[in-house]
Amino acid sequence: MDIRIGIANTARELSFESAQTAAEVEKIVADALASDAKFLSLSDDKGKVYLVPTAALAYIEIGGGESRRVGFVA
């Protein structure tokens, strides 16, 4: 699953791929925001953990893990 996180007052976004489903990521984000947690914790498919301050979240985009086509399509 491709995840893109926009952080307030930052020109760049955080982008990574995760083995979690869209529903799991959505639940993690919703729970962190509802409980007034200081940080949102997500992990990618390589084992890295990302901690993002919930106060700085601008947006979170959860996309499908589509494979990209390479070459020419006839």
PDB file of N, CA, C and O in Angstrom:
ATOM      1  N   MET A   1       0.839  -1.162   0.000  1.00  0.00           N
ATOM      2  CA  MET A   1       0.000   0.000   0.000  1.00  0.00           C
ATOM      3  C   MET A   1       0.887   1.229   0.000  1.00  0.00           C
ATOM      4  O   MET A   1       1.805   1.330   0.795  1.00  0.00           O
ATOM      5  N   ASP A   2       0.637   2.156  -0.883  1.00  0.00           N
ATOM      6  CA  ASP A   2       1.404   3.391  -0.988  1.00  0.00           C
ATOM      7  C   ASP A   2       0.794   4.429  -0.053  1.00  0.00           C
ATOM      8  O   ASP A   2      -0.412   4.675  -0.092  1.00  0.00           O
ATOM      9  N   ILE A   3       1.628   5.045   0.791  1.00  0.00           N
ATOM     10  CA  ILE A   3       1.166   6.028   1.765  1.00  0.00           C
ATOM     11  C   ILE A   3       1.939   7.321   1.557  1.00  0.00           C
ATOM     12  O   ILE A   3       3.167   7.302   1.463  1.00  0.00           O
ATOM     13  N   ARG A   4       1.209   8.432   1.467  1.00  0.00           N
ATOM     14  CA  ARG A   4       1.823   9.755   1.347  1.00  0.00           C
ATOM     15  C   ARG A   4       1.262  10.630   2.451  1.00  0.00           C
ATOM     16  O   ARG A   4       0.049  10.723   2.620  1.00  0.00           O
ATOM     17  N   ILE A   5       2.162  11.257   3.212  1.00  0.00           N
ATOM     18  CA  ILE A   5       1.761  12.080   4.344  1.00  0.00           C
ATOM     19  C   ILE A   5       2.254  13.499   4.113  1.00  0.00           C
ATOM     20  O   ILE A   5       3.451  13.728   3.927  1.00  0.00           O
ATOM     21  N   GLY A   6       1.330  14.436   4.125  1.00  0.00           N
ATOM     22  CA  GLY A   6       1.678  15.846   4.041  1.00  0.00           C
ATOM     23  C   GLY A   6       1.838  16.417   5.429  1.00  0.00           C
ATOM     24  O   GLY A   6       1.013  16.173   6.313  1.00  0.00           O
ATOM     25  N   ILE A   7       2.915  17.160   5.637  1.00  0.00           N
ATOM     26  CA  ILE A   7       3.209  17.733   6.944  1.00  0.00           C
ATOM     27  C   ILE A   7       3.125  19.251   6.831  1.00  0.00           C
ATOM     28  O   ILE A   7       3.683  19.839   5.904  1.00  0.00           O
ATOM     29  N   ALA A   8       2.414  19.871   7.752  1.00  0.00           N
ATOM     30  CA  ALA A   8       2.201  21.318   7.716  1.00  0.00           C
ATOM     31  C   ALA A   8       3.529  22.068   7.776  1.00  0.00           C
ATOM     32  O   ALA A   8       4.470  21.643   8.457  1.00  0.00           O
ATOM     33  N   ASN A   9       3.606  23.164   7.035  1.00  0.00           N
ATOM     34  CA  ASN A   9       4.773  24.041   6.990  1.00  0.00           C
ATOM     35  C   ASN A   9       6.022  23.347   6.459  1.00  0.00           C
ATOM     36  O   ASN A   9       7.144  23.718   6.805  1.00  0.00           O
ATOM     37  N   THR A  10       5.839  22.325   5.632  1.00  0.00           N
ATOM     38  CA  THR A  10       6.946  21.605   5.014  1.00  0.00           C
ATOM     39  C   THR A  10       6.647  21.473   3.528  1.00  0.00           C
ATOM     40  O   THR A  10       5.542  21.097   3.148  1.00  0.00           O
ATOM     41  N   ALA A  11       7.634  21.760   2.710  1.00  0.00           N
ATOM     42  CA  ALA A  11       7.425  21.707   1.263  1.00  0.00           C
ATOM     43  C   ALA A  11       7.361  20.276   0.736  1.00  0.00           C
ATOM     44  O   ALA A  11       6.726  20.016  -0.273  1.00  0.00           O
ATOM     45  N   ARG A  12       8.006  19.347   1.399  1.00  0.00           N
ATOM     46  CA  ARG A  12       8.037  17.966   0.930  1.00  0.00           C
ATOM     47  C   ARG A  12       7.039  17.109   1.693  1.00  0.00           C
ATOM     48  O   ARG A  12       6.613  17.452   2.794  1.00  0.00           O
ATOM     49  N   GLU A  13       6.687  15.989   1.085  1.00  0.00           N
ATOM     50  CA  GLU A  13       5.795  15.044   1.748  1.00  0.00           C
ATOM     51  C   GLU A  13       6.559  13.764   2.053  1.00  0.00           C
ATOM     52  O   GLU A  13       7.587  13.473   1.442  1.00  0.00           O
ATOM     53  N   LEU A  14       6.062  13.014   3.000  1.00  0.00           N
ATOM     54  CA  LEU A  14       6.639  11.739   3.373  1.00  0.00           C
ATOM     55  C   LEU A  14       5.930  10.662   2.567  1.00  0.00           C
ATOM     56  O   LEU A  14       4.698  10.574   2.596  1.00  0.00           O
ATOM     57  N   SER A  15       6.683   9.850   1.832  1.00  0.00           N
ATOM     58  CA  SER A  15       6.092   8.845   0.962  1.00  0.00           C
ATOM     59  C   SER A  15       6.807   7.521   1.161  1.00  0.00           C
ATOM     60  O   SER A  15       8.038   7.464   1.131  1.00  0.00           O
ATOM     61  N   PHE A  16       6.018   6.445   1.373  1.00  0.00           N
ATOM     62  CA  PHE A  16       6.595   5.115   1.546  1.00  0.00           C
ATOM     63  C   PHE A  16       5.542   4.064   1.248  1.00  0.00           C
ATOM     64  O   PHE A  16       4.361   4.368   1.129  1.00  0.00           O
ATOM     65  N   GLU A  17       5.987   2.813   1.115  1.00  0.00           N
ATOM     66  CA  GLU A  17       5.080   1.694   0.878  1.00  0.00           C
ATOM     67  C   GLU A  17       5.011   0.836   2.130  1.00  0.00           C
ATOM     68  O   GLU A  17       6.020   0.597   2.779  1.00  0.00           O
ATOM     69  N   SER A  18       3.812   0.373   2.440  1.00  0.00           N
ATOM     70  CA  SER A  18       3.585  -0.424   3.645  1.00  0.00           C
ATOM     71  C   SER A  18       2.877  -1.711   3.288  1.00  0.00           C
ATOM     72  O   SER A  18       2.131  -1.782   2.313  1.00  0.00           O
ATOM     73  N   ALA A  19       3.112  -2.733   4.095  1.00  0.00           N
ATOM     74  CA  ALA A  19       2.447  -4.018   3.900  1.00  0.00           C
ATOM     75  C   ALA A  19       1.047  -4.027   4.513  1.00  0.00           C
ATOM     76  O   ALA A  19       0.285  -4.964   4.306  1.00  0.00           O
ATOM     77  N   GLN A  20       0.709  -2.969   5.256  1.00  0.00           N
ATOM     78  CA  GLN A  20      -0.601  -2.881   5.888  1.00  0.00           C
ATOM     79  C   GLN A  20      -1.664  -2.540   4.847  1.00  0.00           C
ATOM     80  O   GLN A  20      -1.385  -1.922   3.835  1.00  0.00           O
ATOM     81  N   THR A  21      -2.887  -2.945   5.140  1.00  0.00           N
ATOM     82  CA  THR A  21      -3.993  -2.634   4.237  1.00  0.00           C
ATOM     83  C   THR A  21      -4.459  -1.200   4.462  1.00  0.00           C
ATOM     84  O   THR A  21      -4.112  -0.570   5.468  1.00  0.00           O
ATOM     85  N   ALA A  22      -5.255  -0.695   3.525  1.00  0.00           N
ATOM     86  CA  ALA A  22      -5.780   0.667   3.644  1.00  0.00           C
ATOM     87  C   ALA A  22      -6.648   0.809   4.891  1.00  0.00           C
ATOM     88  O   ALA A  22      -6.594   1.831   5.577  1.00  0.00           O
ATOM     89  N   ALA A  23      -7.420  -0.212   5.210  1.00  0.00           N
ATOM     90  CA  ALA A  23      -8.288  -0.164   6.393  1.00  0.00           C
ATOM     91  C   ALA A  23      -7.461  -0.107   7.679  1.00  0.00           C
ATOM     92  O   ALA A  23      -7.820   0.614   8.618  1.00  0.00           O
ATOM     93  N   GLU A  24      -6.357  -0.843   7.723  1.00  0.00           N
ATOM     94  CA  GLU A  24      -5.494  -0.828   8.911  1.00  0.00           C
ATOM     95  C   GLU A  24      -4.852   0.541   9.105  1.00  0.00           C
ATOM     96  O   GLU A  24      -4.831   1.064  10.226  1.00  0.00           O
ATOM     97  N   VAL A  25      -4.356   1.127   8.027  1.00  0.00           N
ATOM     98  CA  VAL A  25      -3.732   2.444   8.114  1.00  0.00           C
ATOM     99  C   VAL A  25      -4.761   3.494   8.522  1.00  0.00           C
ATOM    100  O   VAL A  25      -4.499   4.341   9.373  1.00  0.00           O
ATOM    101  N   GLU A  26      -5.938   3.425   7.941  1.00  0.00           N
ATOM    102  CA  GLU A  26      -6.999   4.371   8.290  1.00  0.00           C
ATOM    103  C   GLU A  26      -7.368   4.265   9.765  1.00  0.00           C
ATOM    104  O   GLU A  26      -7.565   5.273  10.440  1.00  0.00           O
ATOM    105  N   LYS A  27      -7.444   3.057  10.284  1.00  0.00           N
ATOM    106  CA  LYS A  27      -7.776   2.853  11.701  1.00  0.00           C
ATOM    107  C   LYS A  27      -6.674   3.400  12.607  1.00  0.00           C
ATOM    108  O   LYS A  27      -6.963   4.041  13.621  1.00  0.00           O
ATOM    109  N   ILE A  28      -5.415   3.184  12.252  1.00  0.00           N
ATOM    110  CA  ILE A  28      -4.298   3.692  13.045  1.00  0.00           C
ATOM    111  C   ILE A  28      -4.341   5.215  13.110  1.00  0.00           C
ATOM    112  O   ILE A  28      -4.183   5.816  14.177  1.00  0.00           O
ATOM    113  N   VAL A  29      -4.577   5.841  11.968  1.00  0.00           N
ATOM    114  CA  VAL A  29      -4.633   7.305  11.909  1.00  0.00           C
ATOM    115  C   VAL A  29      -5.833   7.831  12.697  1.00  0.00           C
ATOM    116  O   VAL A  29      -5.705   8.765  13.497  1.00  0.00           O
ATOM    117  N   ALA A  30      -6.989   7.232  12.500  1.00  0.00           N
ATOM    118  CA  ALA A  30      -8.199   7.679  13.205  1.00  0.00           C
ATOM    119  C   ALA A  30      -8.051   7.512  14.715  1.00  0.00           C
ATOM    120  O   ALA A  30      -8.453   8.399  15.478  1.00  0.00           O
ATOM    121  N   ASP A  31      -7.482   6.399  15.152  1.00  0.00           N
ATOM    122  CA  ASP A  31      -7.284   6.166  16.588  1.00  0.00           C
ATOM    123  C   ASP A  31      -6.312   7.183  17.187  1.00  0.00           C
ATOM    124  O   ASP A  31      -6.519   7.665  18.301  1.00  0.00           O
ATOM    125  N   ALA A  32      -5.229   7.489  16.453  1.00  0.00           N
ATOM    126  CA  ALA A  32      -4.249   8.459  16.956  1.00  0.00           C
ATOM    127  C   ALA A  32      -4.870   9.849  17.081  1.00  0.00           C
ATOM    128  O   ALA A  32      -4.625  10.558  18.051  1.00  0.00           O
ATOM    129  N   LEU A  33      -5.686  10.230  16.104  1.00  0.00           N
ATOM    130  CA  LEU A  33      -6.312  11.556  16.157  1.00  0.00           C
ATOM    131  C   LEU A  33      -7.409  11.623  17.212  1.00  0.00           C
ATOM    132  O   LEU A  33      -7.573  12.643  17.880  1.00  0.00           O
ATOM    133  N   ALA A  34      -8.156  10.536  17.381  1.00  0.00           N
ATOM    134  CA  ALA A  34      -9.253  10.528  18.354  1.00  0.00           C
ATOM    135  C   ALA A  34      -8.745  10.509  19.795  1.00  0.00           C
ATOM    136  O   ALA A  34      -9.381  11.064  20.688  1.00  0.00           O
ATOM    137  N   SER A  35      -7.602   9.888  20.020  1.00  0.00           N
ATOM    138  CA  SER A  35      -7.078   9.767  21.384  1.00  0.00           C
ATOM    139  C   SER A  35      -6.168  10.929  21.764  1.00  0.00           C
ATOM    140  O   SER A  35      -5.576  10.915  22.844  1.00  0.00           O
ATOM    141  N   ASP A  36      -6.041  11.910  20.902  1.00  0.00           N
ATOM    142  CA  ASP A  36      -5.160  13.062  21.137  1.00  0.00           C
ATOM    143  C   ASP A  36      -3.714  12.629  21.390  1.00  0.00           C
ATOM    144  O   ASP A  36      -3.017  13.206  22.227  1.00  0.00           O
ATOM    145  N   ALA A  37      -3.262  11.608  20.672  1.00  0.00           N
ATOM    146  CA  ALA A  37      -1.883  11.137  20.785  1.00  0.00           C
ATOM    147  C   ALA A  37      -0.948  12.198  20.216  1.00  0.00           C
ATOM    148  O   ALA A  37      -1.309  12.950  19.313  1.00  0.00           O
ATOM    149  N   LYS A  38       0.251  12.265  20.724  1.00  0.00           N
ATOM    150  CA  LYS A  38       1.231  13.247  20.261  1.00  0.00           C
ATOM    151  C   LYS A  38       1.828  12.852  18.915  1.00  0.00           C
ATOM    152  O   LYS A  38       2.174  13.711  18.123  1.00  0.00           O
ATOM    153  N   PHE A  39       1.970  11.538  18.683  1.00  0.00           N
ATOM    154  CA  PHE A  39       2.603  11.053  17.462  1.00  0.00           C
ATOM    155  C   PHE A  39       1.769   9.971  16.796  1.00  0.00           C
ATOM    156  O   PHE A  39       1.046   9.236  17.456  1.00  0.00           O
ATOM    157  N   LEU A  40       1.909   9.886  15.482  1.00  0.00           N
ATOM    158  CA  LEU A  40       1.325   8.826  14.669  1.00  0.00           C
ATOM    159  C   LEU A  40       2.479   7.923  14.264  1.00  0.00           C
ATOM    160  O   LEU A  40       3.501   8.395  13.782  1.00  0.00           O
ATOM    161  N   SER A  41       2.342   6.627  14.459  1.00  0.00           N
ATOM    162  CA  SER A  41       3.411   5.688  14.166  1.00  0.00           C
ATOM    163  C   SER A  41       2.973   4.730  13.065  1.00  0.00           C
ATOM    164  O   SER A  41       1.981   4.014  13.214  1.00  0.00           O
ATOM    165  N   LEU A  42       3.719   4.731  11.942  1.00  0.00           N
ATOM    166  CA  LEU A  42       3.467   3.823  10.827  1.00  0.00           C
ATOM    167  C   LEU A  42       4.787   3.179  10.426  1.00  0.00           C
ATOM    168  O   LEU A  42       5.849   3.784  10.577  1.00  0.00           O
ATOM    169  N   SER A  43       4.719   1.974   9.885  1.00  0.00           N
ATOM    170  CA  SER A  43       5.940   1.296   9.453  1.00  0.00           C
ATOM    171  C   SER A  43       5.829   0.927   7.984  1.00  0.00           C
ATOM    172  O   SER A  43       4.741   0.680   7.470  1.00  0.00           O
ATOM    173  N   ASP A  44       6.989   0.895   7.304  1.00  0.00           N
ATOM    174  CA  ASP A  44       6.991   0.539   5.893  1.00  0.00           C
ATOM    175  C   ASP A  44       7.283  -0.951   5.737  1.00  0.00           C
ATOM    176  O   ASP A  44       7.481  -1.667   6.720  1.00  0.00           O
ATOM    177  N   ASP A  45       7.312  -1.408   4.491  1.00  0.00           N
ATOM    178  CA  ASP A  45       7.496  -2.834   4.236  1.00  0.00           C
ATOM    179  C   ASP A  45       8.948  -3.284   4.405  1.00  0.00           C
ATOM    180  O   ASP A  45       9.233  -4.476   4.345  1.00  0.00           O
ATOM    181  N   LYS A  46       9.868  -2.342   4.678  1.00  0.00           N
ATOM    182  CA  LYS A  46      11.268  -2.691   4.917  1.00  0.00           C
ATOM    183  C   LYS A  46      11.609  -2.698   6.402  1.00  0.00           C
ATOM    184  O   LYS A  46      12.741  -2.936   6.780  1.00  0.00           O
ATOM    185  N   GLY A  47      10.634  -2.373   7.239  1.00  0.00           N
ATOM    186  CA  GLY A  47      10.839  -2.399   8.681  1.00  0.00           C
ATOM    187  C   GLY A  47      11.126  -1.050   9.311  1.00  0.00           C
ATOM    188  O   GLY A  47      11.286  -0.963  10.528  1.00  0.00           O
ATOM    189  N   LYS A  48      11.200   0.020   8.533  1.00  0.00           N
ATOM    190  CA  LYS A  48      11.421   1.349   9.098  1.00  0.00           C
ATOM    191  C   LYS A  48      10.142   1.842   9.758  1.00  0.00           C
ATOM    192  O   LYS A  48       9.049   1.574   9.283  1.00  0.00           O
ATOM    193  N   VAL A  49      10.298   2.576  10.857  1.00  0.00           N
ATOM    194  CA  VAL A  49       9.160   3.132  11.577  1.00  0.00           C
ATOM    195  C   VAL A  49       9.183   4.650  11.418  1.00  0.00           C
ATOM    196  O   VAL A  49      10.222   5.286  11.581  1.00  0.00           O
ATOM    197  N   TYR A  50       8.048   5.215  11.072  1.00  0.00           N
ATOM    198  CA  TYR A  50       7.907   6.660  10.887  1.00  0.00           C
ATOM    199  C   TYR A  50       7.021   7.212  11.995  1.00  0.00           C
ATOM    200  O   TYR A  50       5.899   6.759  12.179  1.00  0.00           O
ATOM    201  N   LEU A  51       7.531   8.197  12.725  1.00  0.00           N
ATOM    202  CA  LEU A  51       6.767   8.887  13.758  1.00  0.00           C
ATOM    203  C   LEU A  51       6.489  10.298  13.268  1.00  0.00           C
ATOM    204  O   LEU A  51       7.413  11.059  12.979  1.00  0.00           O
ATOM    205  N   VAL A  52       5.216  10.637  13.159  1.00  0.00           N
ATOM    206  CA  VAL A  52       4.815  11.950  12.659  1.00  0.00           C
ATOM    207  C   VAL A  52       3.978  12.625  13.741  1.00  0.00           C
ATOM    208  O   VAL A  52       3.026  12.027  14.254  1.00  0.00           O
ATOM    209  N   PRO A  53       4.310  13.863  14.103  1.00  0.00           N
ATOM    210  CA  PRO A  53       3.487  14.575  15.091  1.00  0.00           C
ATOM    211  C   PRO A  53       2.074  14.803  14.557  1.00  0.00           C
ATOM    212  O   PRO A  53       1.899  15.290  13.443  1.00  0.00           O
ATOM    213  N   THR A  54       1.081  14.418  15.321  1.00  0.00           N
ATOM    214  CA  THR A  54      -0.302  14.540  14.858  1.00  0.00           C
ATOM    215  C   THR A  54      -0.712  16.000  14.682  1.00  0.00           C
ATOM    216  O   THR A  54      -1.555  16.299  13.839  1.00  0.00           O
ATOM    217  N   ALA A  55      -0.108  16.904  15.435  1.00  0.00           N
ATOM    218  CA  ALA A  55      -0.448  18.319  15.308  1.00  0.00           C
ATOM    219  C   ALA A  55       0.012  18.891  13.970  1.00  0.00           C
ATOM    220  O   ALA A  55      -0.516  19.903  13.513  1.00  0.00           O
ATOM    221  N   ALA A  56       0.984  18.234  13.318  1.00  0.00           N
ATOM    222  CA  ALA A  56       1.538  18.750  12.067  1.00  0.00           C
ATOM    223  C   ALA A  56       0.965  18.058  10.831  1.00  0.00           C
ATOM    224  O   ALA A  56       1.387  18.357   9.721  1.00  0.00           O
ATOM    225  N   LEU A  57      -0.002  17.162  10.995  1.00  0.00           N
ATOM    226  CA  LEU A  57      -0.563  16.457   9.844  1.00  0.00           C
ATOM    227  C   LEU A  57      -1.391  17.395   8.981  1.00  0.00           C
ATOM    228  O   LEU A  57      -2.299  18.064   9.466  1.00  0.00           O
ATOM    229  N   ALA A  58      -1.062  17.454   7.699  1.00  0.00           N
ATOM    230  CA  ALA A  58      -1.862  18.240   6.759  1.00  0.00           C
ATOM    231  C   ALA A  58      -2.833  17.328   6.026  1.00  0.00           C
ATOM    232  O   ALA A  58      -4.003  17.646   5.876  1.00  0.00           O
ATOM    233  N   TYR A  59      -2.320  16.170   5.540  1.00  0.00           N
ATOM    234  CA  TYR A  59      -3.172  15.185   4.875  1.00  0.00           C
ATOM    235  C   TYR A  59      -2.462  13.839   4.860  1.00  0.00           C
ATOM    236  O   TYR A  59      -1.249  13.748   5.049  1.00  0.00           O
ATOM    237  N   ILE A  60      -3.236  12.793   4.662  1.00  0.00           N
ATOM    238  CA  ILE A  60      -2.697  11.446   4.485  1.00  0.00           C
ATOM    239  C   ILE A  60      -3.407  10.832   3.289  1.00  0.00           C
ATOM    240  O   ILE A  60      -4.634  10.778   3.249  1.00  0.00           O
ATOM    241  N   GLU A  61      -2.633  10.398   2.315  1.00  0.00           N
ATOM    242  CA  GLU A  61      -3.174   9.770   1.115  1.00  0.00           C
ATOM    243  C   GLU A  61      -2.803   8.294   1.148  1.00  0.00           C
ATOM    244  O   GLU A  61      -1.631   7.942   1.225  1.00  0.00           O
ATOM    245  N   ILE A  62      -3.815   7.453   1.104  1.00  0.00           N
ATOM    246  CA  ILE A  62      -3.610   6.000   1.124  1.00  0.00           C
ATOM    247  C   ILE A  62      -4.023   5.478  -0.238  1.00  0.00           C
ATOM    248  O   ILE A  62      -5.179   5.571  -0.615  1.00  0.00           O
ATOM    249  N   GLY A  63      -3.056   4.958  -0.986  1.00  0.00           N
ATOM    250  CA  GLY A  63      -3.330   4.515  -2.350  1.00  0.00           C
ATOM    251  C   GLY A  63      -3.111   3.027  -2.512  1.00  0.00           C
ATOM    252  O   GLY A  63      -2.484   2.368  -1.679  1.00  0.00           O
ATOM    253  N   GLY A  64      -3.620   2.516  -3.614  1.00  0.00           N
ATOM    254  CA  GLY A  64      -3.452   1.113  -3.927  1.00  0.00           C
ATOM    255  C   GLY A  64      -2.051   0.806  -4.395  1.00  0.00           C
ATOM    256  O   GLY A  64      -1.353   1.651  -4.922  1.00  0.00           O
ATOM    257  N   GLY A  65      -1.637  -0.410  -4.193  1.00  0.00           N
ATOM    258  CA  GLY A  65      -0.315  -0.828  -4.618  1.00  0.00           C
ATOM    259  C   GLY A  65      -0.333  -1.344  -6.038  1.00  0.00           C
ATOM    260  O   GLY A  65      -0.074  -2.518  -6.263  1.00  0.00           O
ATOM    261  N   GLU A  66      -0.636  -0.470  -6.988  1.00  0.00           N
ATOM    262  CA  GLU A  66      -0.695  -0.889  -8.384  1.00  0.00           C
ATOM    263  C   GLU A  66       0.710  -1.063  -8.940  1.00  0.00           C
ATOM    264  O   GLU A  66       1.604  -0.293  -8.634  1.00  0.00           O
ATOM    265  N   SER A  67       0.867  -2.053  -9.784  1.00  0.00           N
ATOM    266  CA  SER A  67       2.166  -2.224 -10.433  1.00  0.00           C
ATOM    267  C   SER A  67       2.268  -1.261 -11.607  1.00  0.00           C
ATOM    268  O   SER A  67       1.291  -1.020 -12.310  1.00  0.00           O
ATOM    269  N   ARG A  68       3.457  -0.747 -11.818  1.00  0.00           N
ATOM    270  CA  ARG A  68       3.662   0.213 -12.897  1.00  0.00           C
ATOM    271  C   ARG A  68       4.094  -0.536 -14.142  1.00  0.00           C
ATOM    272  O   ARG A  68       4.886  -1.459 -14.084  1.00  0.00           O
ATOM    273  N   ARG A  69       3.578  -0.104 -15.269  1.00  0.00           N
ATOM    274  CA  ARG A  69       3.930  -0.726 -16.542  1.00  0.00           C
ATOM    275  C   ARG A  69       5.214  -0.114 -17.075  1.00  0.00           C
ATOM    276  O   ARG A  69       5.420   1.086 -17.005  1.00  0.00           O
ATOM    277  N   VAL A  70       6.031  -0.959 -17.622  1.00  0.00           N
ATOM    278  CA  VAL A  70       7.277  -0.506 -18.216  1.00  0.00           C
ATOM    279  C   VAL A  70       7.277  -0.911 -19.669  1.00  0.00           C
ATOM    280  O   VAL A  70       6.937  -2.034 -20.020  1.00  0.00           O
ATOM    281  N   GLY A  71       7.640  -0.003 -20.555  1.00  0.00           N
ATOM    282  CA  GLY A  71       7.701  -0.329 -21.968  1.00  0.00           C
ATOM    283  C   GLY A  71       6.524   0.245 -22.710  1.00  0.00           C
ATOM    284  O   GLY A  71       5.785   1.092 -22.229  1.00  0.00           O
ATOM    285  N   PHE A  72       6.349  -0.246 -23.929  1.00  0.00           N
ATOM    286  CA  PHE A  72       5.284   0.224 -24.806  1.00  0.00           C
ATOM    287  C   PHE A  72       4.106  -0.742 -24.780  1.00  0.00           C
ATOM    288  O   PHE A  72       4.294  -1.935 -24.733  1.00  0.00           O
ATOM    289  N   VAL A  73       2.918  -0.182 -24.789  1.00  0.00           N
ATOM    290  CA  VAL A  73       1.697  -0.992 -24.819  1.00  0.00           C
ATOM    291  C   VAL A  73       1.126  -0.896 -26.231  1.00  0.00           C
ATOM    292  O   VAL A  73       0.903   0.191 -26.759  1.00  0.00           O
ATOM    293  N   ALA A  74       0.881  -2.033 -26.836  1.00  0.00           N
ATOM    294  CA  ALA A  74       0.357  -2.043 -28.208  1.00  0.00           C
ATOM    295  C   ALA A  74      -1.143  -2.136 -28.226  1.00  0.00           C
ATOM    296  O   ALA A  74      -1.786  -2.574 -27.357  1.00  0.00           O
TER     297      ALA A  74
END
